Amino acid sequence: VLCGPSLARVVMSEHWEIYARQEGDHRAFVSYDHGIADELPTLGIQSLVKVRVAFHRAEPNGLLSRDEFPALSSIEDSVQQFMEAHGGVYVGRVTVAGARHLYAYCDVPPHDLRRFLVDLEAKSEYKLQYLQEPDPRQEGYFGELYPSQDDWQVVQDLKVIGSLEKHGDALTEPRQIDHLAYFQSAADRDAFTAWARAAGYTIAPTQQKDDECRAEFFHTGVPDLDSINPHSIGIARKAREHNGEYDGWGCRVVAAA
């Protein structure tokens, strides 16, 4: 089905993010178009389309195996191209429990969508299930893909971890991990540092500027996601409780032997 002349072509942004979250007993990985968040509500697209692709042989953790990656990437590319050709936009995916769930917004006629997916299923030899439903408020995007405050902390953690790995860090050796948070007042900062000290963090002496109230503190640990994320989420939550903002963590690189 060709794109009619009245359909404006919507292109996904170049700013994508990825993060992990827990869904019941399973670890899910979400990849979504962060850069389209402001534009999406203005597009006037009324329908959410979700396509579920079941893996042939999932890894024990339910994620995609390396040998299936090319086929799943091809399916994803086909869905993206179809949606864009019909005035829609592909906005992200969730990989969990042996399946990948693709998300798009598109007002394509239901019979055209069904015909496309039946053909794609036959061509790819993967079982496809789909749902097309009204979603004028983009609840699928903002409620199922867009990160919560805790999820967003995972995004930031993964960026630091990725940088460490690029420099040869195996993420297995304990080392000092430094944290930084900013607050609206000295009283807020002091209340937070009292919590941090009681929680086992060491408070570092800081050089305060006249226009800022910050807390610098550290703990000793391993900077892999499972180890660092409980710290970063807990710190970020507590900083918000005290009218502050967690600025993140960092540590020295320990290169693999």
Coordinates of N, CA, C and O in Angstrom, one line a residue, residues 62-146:
G62 N 15.6 -14.7 29.2 CA 14.5 -14.2 28.4 C 14.9 -13.2 27.3 O 14.0 -12.7 26.6
L63 N 16.1 -12.8 27.2 CA 16.5 -11.8 26.2 C 16.9 -12.5 24.9 O 17.0 -13.7 24.7
L64 N 17.2 -11.6 23.9 CA 17.4 -12.1 22.5 C 18.8 -12.7 22.4 O 19.8 -12.2 22.9
S65 N 18.9 -13.9 21.8 CA 20.2 -14.5 21.5 C 20.9 -13.8 20.3 O 20.2 -13.2 19.5
R66 N 22.2 -14.0 20.3 CA 23.0 -13.3 19.3 C 22.6 -13.8 17.9 O 22.6 -13.0 16.9
D67 N 22.3 -15.1 17.7 CA 22.1 -15.6 16.4 C 20.7 -15.2 15.8 O 20.5 -15.2 14.6
E68 N 19.8 -14.7 16.7 CA 18.5 -14.2 16.2 C 18.5 -12.7 16.0 O 17.5 -12.1 15.5
F69 N 19.6 -12.0 16.4 CA 19.6 -10.6 16.3 C 19.3 -10.0 14.9 O 18.5 -9.1 14.7
P70 N 20.0 -10.6 13.9 CA 19.7 -10.1 12.5 C 18.3 -10.2 12.1 O 17.7 -9.2 11.5
A71 N 17.6 -11.3 12.4 CA 16.2 -11.4 11.9 C 15.3 -10.5 12.7 O 14.4 -9.9 12.1
L72 N 15.5 -10.3 14.0 CA 14.7 -9.4 14.7 C 14.9 -7.9 14.3 O 14.0 -7.1 14.2
S73 N 16.2 -7.6 14.0 CA 16.5 -6.2 13.5 C 15.8 -6.0 12.2 O 15.3 -4.9 11.9
S74 N 15.7 -7.0 11.3 CA 15.1 -6.9 10.0 C 13.6 -6.6 10.2 O 13.0 -5.8 9.5
I75 N 13.0 -7.4 11.1 CA 11.5 -7.2 11.4 C 11.3 -5.8 11.9 O 10.4 -5.1 11.5
E76 N 12.1 -5.3 12.8 CA 12.0 -4.0 13.4 C 12.1 -2.9 12.3 O 11.3 -2.0 12.3
D77 N 13.1 -3.1 11.4 CA 13.3 -2.1 10.3 C 12.0 -2.1 9.4 O 11.6 -1.0 9.0
S78 N 11.5 -3.3 9.2 CA 10.3 -3.3 8.3 C 9.1 -2.6 8.9 O 8.4 -1.9 8.2
V79 N 8.9 -2.8 10.2 CA 7.8 -2.2 10.9 C 8.0 -0.6 10.9 O 7.1 0.1 10.6
Q80 N 9.2 -0.2 11.2 CA 9.5 1.2 11.2 C 9.2 1.8 9.8 O 8.5 2.9 9.7
Q81 N 9.7 1.2 8.8 CA 9.5 1.7 7.4 C 8.0 1.7 7.0 O 7.5 2.7 6.4
F82 N 7.2 0.7 7.4 CA 5.8 0.7 7.1 C 5.1 1.8 7.8 O 4.2 2.5 7.2
M83 N 5.4 2.0 9.1 CA 4.7 3.1 9.8 C 5.0 4.4 9.3 O 4.1 5.3 9.1
E84 N 6.3 4.7 8.9 CA 6.6 6.0 8.4 C 6.0 6.2 7.0 O 5.6 7.3 6.7
A85 N 5.8 5.1 6.2 CA 5.2 5.3 4.9 C 3.7 5.6 5.0 O 3.1 6.0 4.1
H86 N 3.1 5.3 6.2 CA 1.7 5.6 6.4 C 1.5 6.7 7.4 O 0.5 6.7 8.1
G87 N 2.4 7.6 7.4 CA 2.2 8.8 8.2 C 2.4 8.6 9.7 O 2.0 9.5 10.5
G88 N 3.0 7.5 10.1 CA 3.2 7.2 11.5 C 4.7 7.3 11.9 O 5.5 7.7 11.1
V89 N 4.9 6.9 13.1 CA 6.3 6.9 13.6 C 6.5 5.8 14.6 O 5.7 5.5 15.4
Y90 N 7.7 5.1 14.5 CA 8.1 4.1 15.4 C 8.8 4.7 16.6 O 9.7 5.5 16.4
V91 N 8.4 4.3 17.8 CA 8.8 5.0 19.0 C 9.6 4.2 20.0 O 10.2 4.7 20.9
G92 N 9.7 2.9 19.8 CA 10.5 2.1 20.8 C 10.1 0.6 20.9 O 9.2 0.1 20.1
R93 N 10.8 -0.1 21.8 CA 10.6 -1.5 22.0 C 10.9 -1.9 23.4 O 11.7 -1.2 24.1
V94 N 10.3 -3.0 23.8 CA 10.5 -3.6 25.1 C 10.9 -5.1 24.9 O 10.1 -5.8 24.2
T95 N 12.0 -5.5 25.4 CA 12.5 -6.9 25.2 C 12.4 -7.5 26.6 O 13.0 -7.1 27.5
V96 N 11.5 -8.6 26.7 CA 11.3 -9.2 28.0 C 10.7 -10.6 27.8 O 9.9 -10.8 26.9
A97 N 11.1 -11.5 28.6 CA 10.5 -12.9 28.7 C 10.3 -13.6 27.4 O 9.3 -14.1 27.0
G98 N 11.4 -13.5 26.5 CA 11.4 -14.3 25.3 C 10.6 -13.6 24.2 O 10.2 -14.3 23.2
A99 N 10.4 -12.3 24.2 CA 9.7 -11.6 23.2 C 10.1 -10.2 23.1 O 10.6 -9.6 24.0
R100 N 9.9 -9.6 21.9 CA 10.1 -8.2 21.7 C 8.8 -7.5 21.3 O 8.1 -8.0 20.4
H101 N 8.5 -6.4 22.0 CA 7.3 -5.7 21.8 C 7.6 -4.4 21.1 O 8.3 -3.5 21.7
L102 N 7.2 -4.1 19.9 CA 7.5 -3.0 19.1 C 6.3 -2.0 19.2 O 5.1 -2.4 19.2
Y103 N 6.6 -0.7 19.4 CA 5.6 0.4 19.6 C 5.7 1.4 18.5 O 6.8 1.8 18.1
A104 N 4.5 1.7 18.0 CA 4.5 2.8 16.9 C 3.1 3.5 17.1 O 2.1 3.0 17.6
Y105 N 3.1 4.7 16.6 CA 1.9 5.5 16.4 C 1.6 5.7 15.0 O 2.4 6.2 14.2
C106 N 0.4 5.2 14.6 CA 0.0 5.3 13.1 C -1.5 5.1 13.0 O -2.0 4.2 13.6
D107 N -2.1 5.9 12.1 CA -3.5 5.8 11.9 C -3.8 5.0 10.6 O -4.7 5.3 9.8
V108 N -2.9 4.0 10.3 CA -3.1 3.1 9.1 C -4.4 2.4 9.2 O -4.8 1.9 10.3
P109 N -5.1 2.2 8.1 CA -6.4 1.4 8.1 C -6.1 0.0 8.7 O -5.1 -0.6 8.3
P110 N -6.9 -0.6 9.5 CA -6.7 -1.9 10.1 C -6.4 -3.0 9.1 O -5.6 -3.9 9.3
H111 N -7.2 -3.0 8.0 CA -6.9 -4.1 7.0 C -5.6 -4.0 6.3 O -5.0 -5.0 6.0
D112 N -5.1 -2.7 6.1 CA -3.7 -2.6 5.6 C -2.7 -3.1 6.6 O -1.7 -3.7 6.2
L113 N -2.9 -2.7 7.9 CA -1.9 -3.2 8.9 C -1.9 -4.7 9.0 O -0.8 -5.3 9.0
R114 N -3.1 -5.3 9.0 CA -3.2 -6.8 9.1 C -2.5 -7.4 7.9 O -1.7 -8.4 8.0
R115 N -2.7 -6.9 6.7 CA -2.1 -7.5 5.5 C -0.6 -7.4 5.5 O 0.1 -8.4 5.2
F116 N -0.1 -6.3 6.0 CA 1.4 -6.1 6.1 C 2.0 -7.1 7.1 O 3.0 -7.7 6.8
L117 N 1.3 -7.3 8.2 CA 1.9 -8.1 9.3 C 1.8 -9.6 8.9 O 2.6 -10.4 9.2
V118 N 0.7 -10.0 8.2 CA 0.6 -11.4 7.7 C 1.7 -11.7 6.7 O 2.3 -12.7 6.8
D119 N 2.0 -10.7 5.8 CA 3.1 -10.9 4.9 C 4.4 -10.9 5.6 O 5.3 -11.8 5.2
L120 N 4.6 -10.1 6.6 CA 5.9 -10.0 7.3 C 6.1 -11.3 8.1 O 7.2 -11.8 8.2
E121 N 5.0 -11.8 8.7 CA 5.1 -13.1 9.4 C 5.6 -14.2 8.5 O 6.4 -15.0 8.8
A122 N 5.0 -14.3 7.3 CA 5.3 -15.4 6.4 C 6.8 -15.2 5.9 O 7.5 -16.2 5.7
K123 N 7.2 -14.0 5.7 CA 8.5 -13.7 5.2 C 9.6 -14.0 6.2 O 10.6 -14.6 5.9
S124 N 9.3 -13.6 7.5 CA 10.3 -13.7 8.5 C 10.3 -15.0 9.2 O 11.3 -15.4 9.9
E125 N 9.2 -15.8 9.1 CA 9.0 -17.0 9.8 C 9.0 -16.9 11.4 O 9.4 -17.8 12.1
Y126 N 8.6 -15.7 11.8 CA 8.4 -15.4 13.2 C 6.9 -15.2 13.5 O 6.3 -14.5 12.7
K127 N 6.5 -15.7 14.7 CA 5.1 -15.5 15.1 C 4.9 -14.0 15.5 O 5.6 -13.5 16.4
L128 N 4.0 -13.3 14.9 CA 3.7 -12.0 15.2 C 2.2 -11.8 15.7 O 1.3 -12.4 15.2
Q129 N 2.1 -11.1 16.8 CA 0.8 -10.7 17.3 C 0.8 -9.2 17.3 O 1.8 -8.5 17.6
Y130 N -0.4 -8.6 17.2 CA -0.4 -7.1 17.2 C -1.7 -6.6 17.8 O -2.7 -7.3 17.9
L131 N -1.7 -5.4 18.2 CA -2.8 -4.7 18.8 C -2.8 -3.2 18.2 O -1.7 -2.6 18.3
Q132 N -3.9 -2.8 17.7 CA -4.1 -1.4 17.3 C -5.3 -0.8 18.1 O -6.4 -1.4 18.1
E133 N -5.0 0.2 18.9 CA -6.0 0.8 19.7 C -5.9 2.3 19.8 O -4.8 2.8 19.6
P134 N -7.0 3.0 20.1 CA -7.0 4.4 20.3 C -6.1 4.8 21.5 O -6.1 4.2 22.5
D135 N -5.2 5.8 21.2 CA -4.4 6.3 22.3 C -4.0 7.8 22.0 O -2.9 8.1 21.8
P136 N -5.1 8.6 22.1 CA -4.9 10.0 21.7 C -3.9 10.8 22.7 O -3.4 11.8 22.4
R137 N -3.8 10.2 23.9 CA -2.9 10.9 24.9 C -1.5 10.2 25.0 O -0.7 10.5 25.9
Q138 N -1.2 9.3 24.1 CA 0.1 8.7 24.0 C 0.5 8.0 25.3 O 1.6 8.0 25.8
E139 N -0.5 7.3 25.9 CA -0.2 6.6 27.2 C 0.7 5.4 27.0 O 1.4 5.1 27.9
G140 N 0.7 4.8 25.8 CA 1.6 3.7 25.5 C 3.0 4.2 25.5 O 3.9 3.5 26.1
Y141 N 3.3 5.4 25.0 CA 4.6 5.9 25.0 C 5.0 6.4 26.4 O 6.1 6.0 26.9
F142 N 4.2 7.3 26.9 CA 4.6 7.9 28.2 C 4.4 7.0 29.4 O 5.1 7.2 30.4
G143 N 3.6 6.0 29.3 CA 3.3 5.1 30.4 C 4.1 3.8 30.3 O 4.3 3.2 31.4
E144 N 4.5 3.4 29.1 CA 5.1 2.0 29.0 C 6.5 2.1 28.5 O 7.3 1.2 28.7
L145 N 6.9 3.2 27.8 CA 8.3 3.3 27.3 C 9.1 4.4 28.0 O 10.2 4.2 28.4
Y146 N 8.4 5.5 28.2 CA 9.2 6.7 28.8 C 9.5 6.3 30.3 O 8.7 5.8 31.0

